[in-house]
Structure formats: C-alpha cells, structure tokens
Short mmCIF file of C-alpha atoms and ligand atoms in Angstrom, two decimals:
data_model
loop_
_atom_site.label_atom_id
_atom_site.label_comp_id
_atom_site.label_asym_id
_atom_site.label_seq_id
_atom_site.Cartn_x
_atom_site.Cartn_y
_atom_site.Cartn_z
CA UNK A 107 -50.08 -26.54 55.01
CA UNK A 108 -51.81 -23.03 54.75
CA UNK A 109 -49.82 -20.65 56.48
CA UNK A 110 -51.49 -17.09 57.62
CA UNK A 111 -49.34 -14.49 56.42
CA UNK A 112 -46.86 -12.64 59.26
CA UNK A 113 -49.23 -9.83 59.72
CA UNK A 114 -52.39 -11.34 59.15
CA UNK A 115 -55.32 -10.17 61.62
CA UNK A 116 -54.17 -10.49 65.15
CA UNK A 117 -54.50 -9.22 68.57
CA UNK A 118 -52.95 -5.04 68.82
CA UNK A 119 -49.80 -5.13 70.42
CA UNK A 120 -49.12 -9.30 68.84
CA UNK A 121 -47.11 -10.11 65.79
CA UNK A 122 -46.00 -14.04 64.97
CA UNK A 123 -42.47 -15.06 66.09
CA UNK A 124 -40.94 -14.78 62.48
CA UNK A 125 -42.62 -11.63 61.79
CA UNK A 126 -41.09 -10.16 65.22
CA UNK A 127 -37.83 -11.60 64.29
CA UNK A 128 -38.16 -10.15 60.84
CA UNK A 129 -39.18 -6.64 62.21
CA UNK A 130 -35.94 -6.62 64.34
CA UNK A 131 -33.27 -7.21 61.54
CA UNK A 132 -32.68 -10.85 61.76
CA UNK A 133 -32.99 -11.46 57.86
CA UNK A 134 -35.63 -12.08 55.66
CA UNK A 135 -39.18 -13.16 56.42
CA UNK A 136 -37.80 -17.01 54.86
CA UNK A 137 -34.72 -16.78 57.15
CA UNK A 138 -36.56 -15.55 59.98
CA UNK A 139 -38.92 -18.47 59.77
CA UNK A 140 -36.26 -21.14 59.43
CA UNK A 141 -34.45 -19.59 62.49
CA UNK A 142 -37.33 -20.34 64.54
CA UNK A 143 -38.01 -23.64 63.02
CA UNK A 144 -34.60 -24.43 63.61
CA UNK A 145 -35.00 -24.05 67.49
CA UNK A 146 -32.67 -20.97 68.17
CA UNK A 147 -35.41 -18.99 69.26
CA UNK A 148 -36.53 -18.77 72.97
CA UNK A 149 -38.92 -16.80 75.00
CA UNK A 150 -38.58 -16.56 78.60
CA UNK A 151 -36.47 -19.84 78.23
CA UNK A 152 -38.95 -21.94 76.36
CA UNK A 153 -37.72 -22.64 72.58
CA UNK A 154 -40.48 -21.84 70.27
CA UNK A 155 -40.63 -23.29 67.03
CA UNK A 156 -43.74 -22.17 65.42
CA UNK A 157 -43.04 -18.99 63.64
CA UNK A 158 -46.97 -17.71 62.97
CA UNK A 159 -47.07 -18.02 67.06
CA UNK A 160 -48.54 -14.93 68.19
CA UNK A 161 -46.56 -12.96 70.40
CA UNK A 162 -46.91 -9.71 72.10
CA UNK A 163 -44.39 -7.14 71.59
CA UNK A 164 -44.59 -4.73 74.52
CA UNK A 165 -41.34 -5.62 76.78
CA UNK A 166 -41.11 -8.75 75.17
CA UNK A 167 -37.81 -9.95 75.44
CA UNK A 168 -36.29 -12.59 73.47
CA UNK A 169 -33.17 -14.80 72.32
CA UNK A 170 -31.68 -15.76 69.49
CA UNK A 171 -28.95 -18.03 69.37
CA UNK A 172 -28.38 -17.20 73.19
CA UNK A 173 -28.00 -13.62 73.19
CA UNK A 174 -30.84 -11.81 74.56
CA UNK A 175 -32.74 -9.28 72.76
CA UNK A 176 -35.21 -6.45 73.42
CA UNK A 177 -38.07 -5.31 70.75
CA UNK A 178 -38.46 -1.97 70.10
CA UNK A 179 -40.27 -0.68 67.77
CA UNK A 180 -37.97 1.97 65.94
CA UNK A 181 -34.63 1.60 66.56
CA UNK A 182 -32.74 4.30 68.48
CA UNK A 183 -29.39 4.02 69.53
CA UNK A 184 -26.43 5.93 71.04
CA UNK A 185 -22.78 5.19 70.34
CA UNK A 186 -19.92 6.12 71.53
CA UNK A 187 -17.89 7.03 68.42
CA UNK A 188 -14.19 5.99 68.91
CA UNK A 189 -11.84 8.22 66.17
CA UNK A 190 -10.56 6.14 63.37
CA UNK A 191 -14.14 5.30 62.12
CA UNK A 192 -16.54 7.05 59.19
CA UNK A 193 -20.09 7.57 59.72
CA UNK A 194 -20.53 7.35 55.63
CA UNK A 195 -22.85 4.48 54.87
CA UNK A 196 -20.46 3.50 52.08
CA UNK A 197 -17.09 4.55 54.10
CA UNK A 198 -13.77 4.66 51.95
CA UNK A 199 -10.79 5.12 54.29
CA UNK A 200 -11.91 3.87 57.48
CA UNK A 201 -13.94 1.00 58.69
CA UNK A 202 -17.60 2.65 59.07
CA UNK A 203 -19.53 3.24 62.62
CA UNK A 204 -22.21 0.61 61.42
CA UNK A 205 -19.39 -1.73 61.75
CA UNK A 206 -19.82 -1.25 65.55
CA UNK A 207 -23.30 -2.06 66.07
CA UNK A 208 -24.72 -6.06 65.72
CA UNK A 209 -25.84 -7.18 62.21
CA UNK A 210 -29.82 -6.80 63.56
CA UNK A 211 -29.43 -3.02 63.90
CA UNK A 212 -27.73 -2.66 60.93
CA UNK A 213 -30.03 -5.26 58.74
CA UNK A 214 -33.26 -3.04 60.41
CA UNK A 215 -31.42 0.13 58.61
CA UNK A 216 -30.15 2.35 61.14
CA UNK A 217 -28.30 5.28 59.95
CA UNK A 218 -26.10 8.02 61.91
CA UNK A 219 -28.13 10.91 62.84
CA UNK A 220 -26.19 13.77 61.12
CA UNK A 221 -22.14 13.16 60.83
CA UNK A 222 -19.03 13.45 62.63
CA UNK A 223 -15.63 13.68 60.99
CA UNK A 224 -13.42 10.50 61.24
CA UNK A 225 -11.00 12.30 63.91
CA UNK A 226 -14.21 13.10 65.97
CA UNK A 227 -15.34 10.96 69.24
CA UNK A 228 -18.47 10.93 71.13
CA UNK A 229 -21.76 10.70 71.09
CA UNK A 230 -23.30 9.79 68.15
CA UNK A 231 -27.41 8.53 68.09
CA UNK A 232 -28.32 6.20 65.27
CA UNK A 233 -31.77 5.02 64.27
CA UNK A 234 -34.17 3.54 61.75
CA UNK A 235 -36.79 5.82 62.52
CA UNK A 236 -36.97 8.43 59.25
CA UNK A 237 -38.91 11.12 61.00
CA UNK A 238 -36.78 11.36 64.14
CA UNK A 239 -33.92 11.75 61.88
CA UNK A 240 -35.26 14.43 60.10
CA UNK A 241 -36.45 16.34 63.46
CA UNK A 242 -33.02 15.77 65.30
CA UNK A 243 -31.17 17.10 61.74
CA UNK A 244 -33.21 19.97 60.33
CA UNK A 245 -31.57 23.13 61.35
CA UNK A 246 -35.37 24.29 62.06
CA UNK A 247 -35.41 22.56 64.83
CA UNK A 248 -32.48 24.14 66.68
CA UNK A 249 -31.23 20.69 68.35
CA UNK A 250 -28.02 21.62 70.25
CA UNK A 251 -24.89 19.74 70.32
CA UNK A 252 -21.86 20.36 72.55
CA UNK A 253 -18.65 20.13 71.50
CA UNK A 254 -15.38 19.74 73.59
CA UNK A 255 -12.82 21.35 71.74
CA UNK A 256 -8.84 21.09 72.04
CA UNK A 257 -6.90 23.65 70.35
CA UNK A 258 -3.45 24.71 69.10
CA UNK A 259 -3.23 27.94 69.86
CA UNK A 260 -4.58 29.75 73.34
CA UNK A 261 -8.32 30.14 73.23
CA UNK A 262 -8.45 34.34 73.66
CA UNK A 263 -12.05 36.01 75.22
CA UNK A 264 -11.65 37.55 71.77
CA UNK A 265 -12.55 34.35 69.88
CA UNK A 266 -15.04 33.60 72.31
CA UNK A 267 -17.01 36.38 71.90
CA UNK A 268 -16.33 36.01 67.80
CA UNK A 269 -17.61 32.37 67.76
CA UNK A 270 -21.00 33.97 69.80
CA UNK A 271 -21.26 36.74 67.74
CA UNK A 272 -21.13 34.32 64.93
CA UNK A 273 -18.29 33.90 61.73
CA UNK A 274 -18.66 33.62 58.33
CA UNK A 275 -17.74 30.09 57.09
CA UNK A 276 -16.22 30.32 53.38
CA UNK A 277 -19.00 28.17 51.39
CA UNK A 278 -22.38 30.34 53.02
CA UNK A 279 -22.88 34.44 53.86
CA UNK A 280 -24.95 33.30 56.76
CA UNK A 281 -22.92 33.72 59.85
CA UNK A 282 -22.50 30.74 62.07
CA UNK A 283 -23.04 31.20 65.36
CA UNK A 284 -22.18 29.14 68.85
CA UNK A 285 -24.74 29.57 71.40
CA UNK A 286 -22.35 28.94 74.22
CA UNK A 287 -18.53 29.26 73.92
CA UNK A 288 -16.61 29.20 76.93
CA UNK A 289 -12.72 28.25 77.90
CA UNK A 290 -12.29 24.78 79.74
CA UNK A 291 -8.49 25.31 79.63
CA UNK A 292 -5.74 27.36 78.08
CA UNK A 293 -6.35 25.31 74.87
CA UNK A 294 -9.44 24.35 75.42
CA UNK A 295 -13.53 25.61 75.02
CA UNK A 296 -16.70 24.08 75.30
CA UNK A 297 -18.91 25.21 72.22
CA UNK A 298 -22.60 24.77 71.45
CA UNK A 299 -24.10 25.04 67.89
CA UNK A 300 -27.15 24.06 66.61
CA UNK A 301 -26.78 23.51 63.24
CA UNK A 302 -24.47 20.59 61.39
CA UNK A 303 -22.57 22.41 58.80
CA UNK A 304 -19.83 20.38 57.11
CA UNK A 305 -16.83 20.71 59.12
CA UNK A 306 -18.54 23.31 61.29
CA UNK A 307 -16.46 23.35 64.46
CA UNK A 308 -13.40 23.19 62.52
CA UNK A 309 -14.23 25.98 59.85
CA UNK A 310 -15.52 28.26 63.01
CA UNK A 311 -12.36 27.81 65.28
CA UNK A 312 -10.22 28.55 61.52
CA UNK A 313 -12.10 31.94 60.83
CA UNK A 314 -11.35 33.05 64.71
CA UNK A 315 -7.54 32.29 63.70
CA UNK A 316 -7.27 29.32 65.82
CA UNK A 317 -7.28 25.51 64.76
CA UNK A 318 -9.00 22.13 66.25
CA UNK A 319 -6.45 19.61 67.43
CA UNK A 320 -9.34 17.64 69.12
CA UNK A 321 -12.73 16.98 68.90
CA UNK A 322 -15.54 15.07 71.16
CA UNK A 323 -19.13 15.25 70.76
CA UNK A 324 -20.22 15.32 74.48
CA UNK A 325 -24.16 16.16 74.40
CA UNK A 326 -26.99 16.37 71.37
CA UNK A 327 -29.93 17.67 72.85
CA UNK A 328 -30.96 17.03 76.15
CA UNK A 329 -28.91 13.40 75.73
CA UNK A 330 -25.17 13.48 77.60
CA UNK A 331 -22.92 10.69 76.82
CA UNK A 332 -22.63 7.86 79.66
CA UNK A 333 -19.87 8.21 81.42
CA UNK A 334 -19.62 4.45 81.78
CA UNK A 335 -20.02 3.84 77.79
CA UNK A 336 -16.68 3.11 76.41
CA UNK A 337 -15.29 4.27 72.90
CA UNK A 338 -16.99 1.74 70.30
CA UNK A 339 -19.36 0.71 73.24
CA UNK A 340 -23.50 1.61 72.32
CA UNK A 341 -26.47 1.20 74.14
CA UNK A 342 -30.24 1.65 73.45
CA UNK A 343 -32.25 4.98 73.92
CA UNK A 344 -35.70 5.37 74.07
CA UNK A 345 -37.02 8.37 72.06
CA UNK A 346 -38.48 9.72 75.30
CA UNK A 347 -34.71 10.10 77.30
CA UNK A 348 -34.54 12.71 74.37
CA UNK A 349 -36.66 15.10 76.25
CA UNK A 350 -36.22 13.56 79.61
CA UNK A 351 -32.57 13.83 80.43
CA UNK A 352 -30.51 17.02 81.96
CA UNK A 353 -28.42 18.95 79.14
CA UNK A 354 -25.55 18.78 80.87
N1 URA B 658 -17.72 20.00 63.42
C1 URA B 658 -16.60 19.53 62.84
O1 URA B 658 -15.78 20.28 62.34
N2 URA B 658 -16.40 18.19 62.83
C2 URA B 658 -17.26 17.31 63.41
O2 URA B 658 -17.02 16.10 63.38
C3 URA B 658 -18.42 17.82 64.02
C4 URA B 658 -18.62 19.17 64.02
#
C-alpha cells in the first residue's frame, strides 16, 4: 500500500503519529512506525495504530509504552547536575550527564549548554535547539551565572573587591571579571560571571590566593534551580521561563 511520506502536505500545527514519535527521539522513522503499529502508542488513552494518522502537536500529550510524554518542539531542559558526572559528550572518567536524561532526549540530540567541571553541582540547561545554545554561550551575550562557592581559606573584602575589579587568568591578558562577589560565610562567596572560561571560578579564586573546595551552579540567567529538583533529578523548561523567571 502507498504510504504518504511523514511530512507530506498536512494541516499547520499536524504531523502523522510516527513522524511525531520520530521528531521526539524515539528512533528512526522505521522504528517509530513499528512502535505504533505495534500498539504501544496511545493518545488520550486510545491506542493508535496508524502511524501516517495526523495529529496535532500543540499540547499534545502522548504515551509510549505507558509513560507519558509531552511534545515540544526544541528540546530544553534543566538538570540538576549531581558531582561525580562529565558533561563531555564522549566522557572518559565519569559516567556522562546525558546518562541522566531518558534515551528520547538524548536520541533528539540534546547537548549541555556550556560545561561544568565533574566536582561541580547545579543547574545545568540542556537542549537540541542550536541557536539557543549559541545565544545562552557566546560571551556577547553577557548571560550570567551564579556560582556558590566554598573555600579553603577565609574569603577577605580584599579578594572580593579583586574578583570585581577583575584577575588575570594565566592562558588570556583579558582580565576576568565577577559582576557580583559577595561573602555568604567565613569560607564562603556568592560570585557572578558572565563568561564560561575553562575552569573560570577556580582559576579566579587561585589568582586572589584562595582555592575552591566547592562548587554549585545555582542560577544561569534569569533561571534559579528548583528547590524541589533533586541532584540527578531534570525537568522541562520552556524557552520563555528564560526571560520570565526572577534572577534570584
Ligand atoms: N568555573 C569552574 O571553575 N568550574 C565550573 O565547573 C564552572 C565554572
């Protein structure tokens, strides 16, 4: 039998079944298409087998295999980055953060949105979308990122007002500079920067002659991490919550 191909003319906002299913990670266009023929695919409870049927993607919800699933689009997500995990797509001495999202997300290509070290928790955004990466990572565009910052050595006003002032890393003659540095503690400081240099905090908090014995990610942008999303937990965010939530 003739079969229109997945994207063939339809109604804006529709796709078929497999082509939705394909869109959203869950394996090629042939798997996709057996999955619904195989009758693991429901919509609002009703098991649909034919995978050219048109469906319409705005909050369509769906299941596969029982577990419910939500279209979007592009792919945004926030995780909360446990330490003990690499944010390398090909990680060598840890198990990677893709390991901590479901095989959809990571079959639709998500990647970390900049890095954090291995040692480093907290929030970390992931997505699939290749120009919101680029905007949330290009030191043009000034995103800032909050850092919570344990150290070994008492945090002085001195190396506050260094870190603002701005330090010169050893790799670069441009000074990097926090946009906020202020004590939390007697070994502690919260510290904003907007770029992503490669060990940044660390490197910063070594040229003021103190050193990092912790480090959590708390805020990128105007996104705060949830305080009810656990270490290795994630959730979806939609691109607007980037301009939408409080800073802080
Ligand atoms: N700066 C660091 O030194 N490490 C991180 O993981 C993030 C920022």
């Amino acid at each position: 039998m003739a079969r229109r191909p997945p994207y063939a003319s339809r109604a804006p906002g529709t796709l078929g079944l497999a082509a939705v299913l394909f869109s959203q990670g869950f394996g090629t266009r042939r798997e996709c298409a057996a999955r619904v023929q195989a009758g693991t695919v429901r919509i609002d409870g009703r098991i649909c087998t034919d995978p050219d049927e048109p469906v319409a993607t705005d909050d369509l919800v769906f299941s596969v295999d029982g577990r419910e699933w939500a279209f979007h689009a592009r792919a945004l997500v926030l995780l909360h980055k446990p330490a003990g995990y690499e944010c390398s797509m090909r990680p060598r001495h840890h198990p990677g953060v893709l390991s901590l999202l479901p095989l959809p997300l990571r079959q639709r290509g998500v990647q970390p949105v900049g890095r954090l070290d291995a040692d480093t928790t907290g929030l970390l955004l992931l997505t699939d979308d290749g120009a919101l990466l680029h905007r949330l990572t290009s030191p043009r565009h000034e995103v800032p990122k909050v850092y919570e910052v344990g150290t070994r050595h008492p945090v002085t006003p001195q190396q506050l007002e260094a870190l603002r002032a701005g330090v010169v890393l050893d790799d670069d003659p441009r000074p990097a500079r926090a946009t906020a540095a202020e004590a939390t503690g007697d070994c502690a400081l919260r510290l904003t920067i907007t770029e992503g240099r490669y060990h940044q905090v660390k490197r910063m908090l070594a040229a003021v002659g103190n050193r990092v014995e912790t480090l959590h990610r708390s805020t990128v942008g105007t996104l705060a991490l949830p305080p009810d999303l656990g270490p290795g937990q994630w959730r979806w965010v939609q691109a607007g919550d980037l301009e939408r939530a409080p800073s802080r």
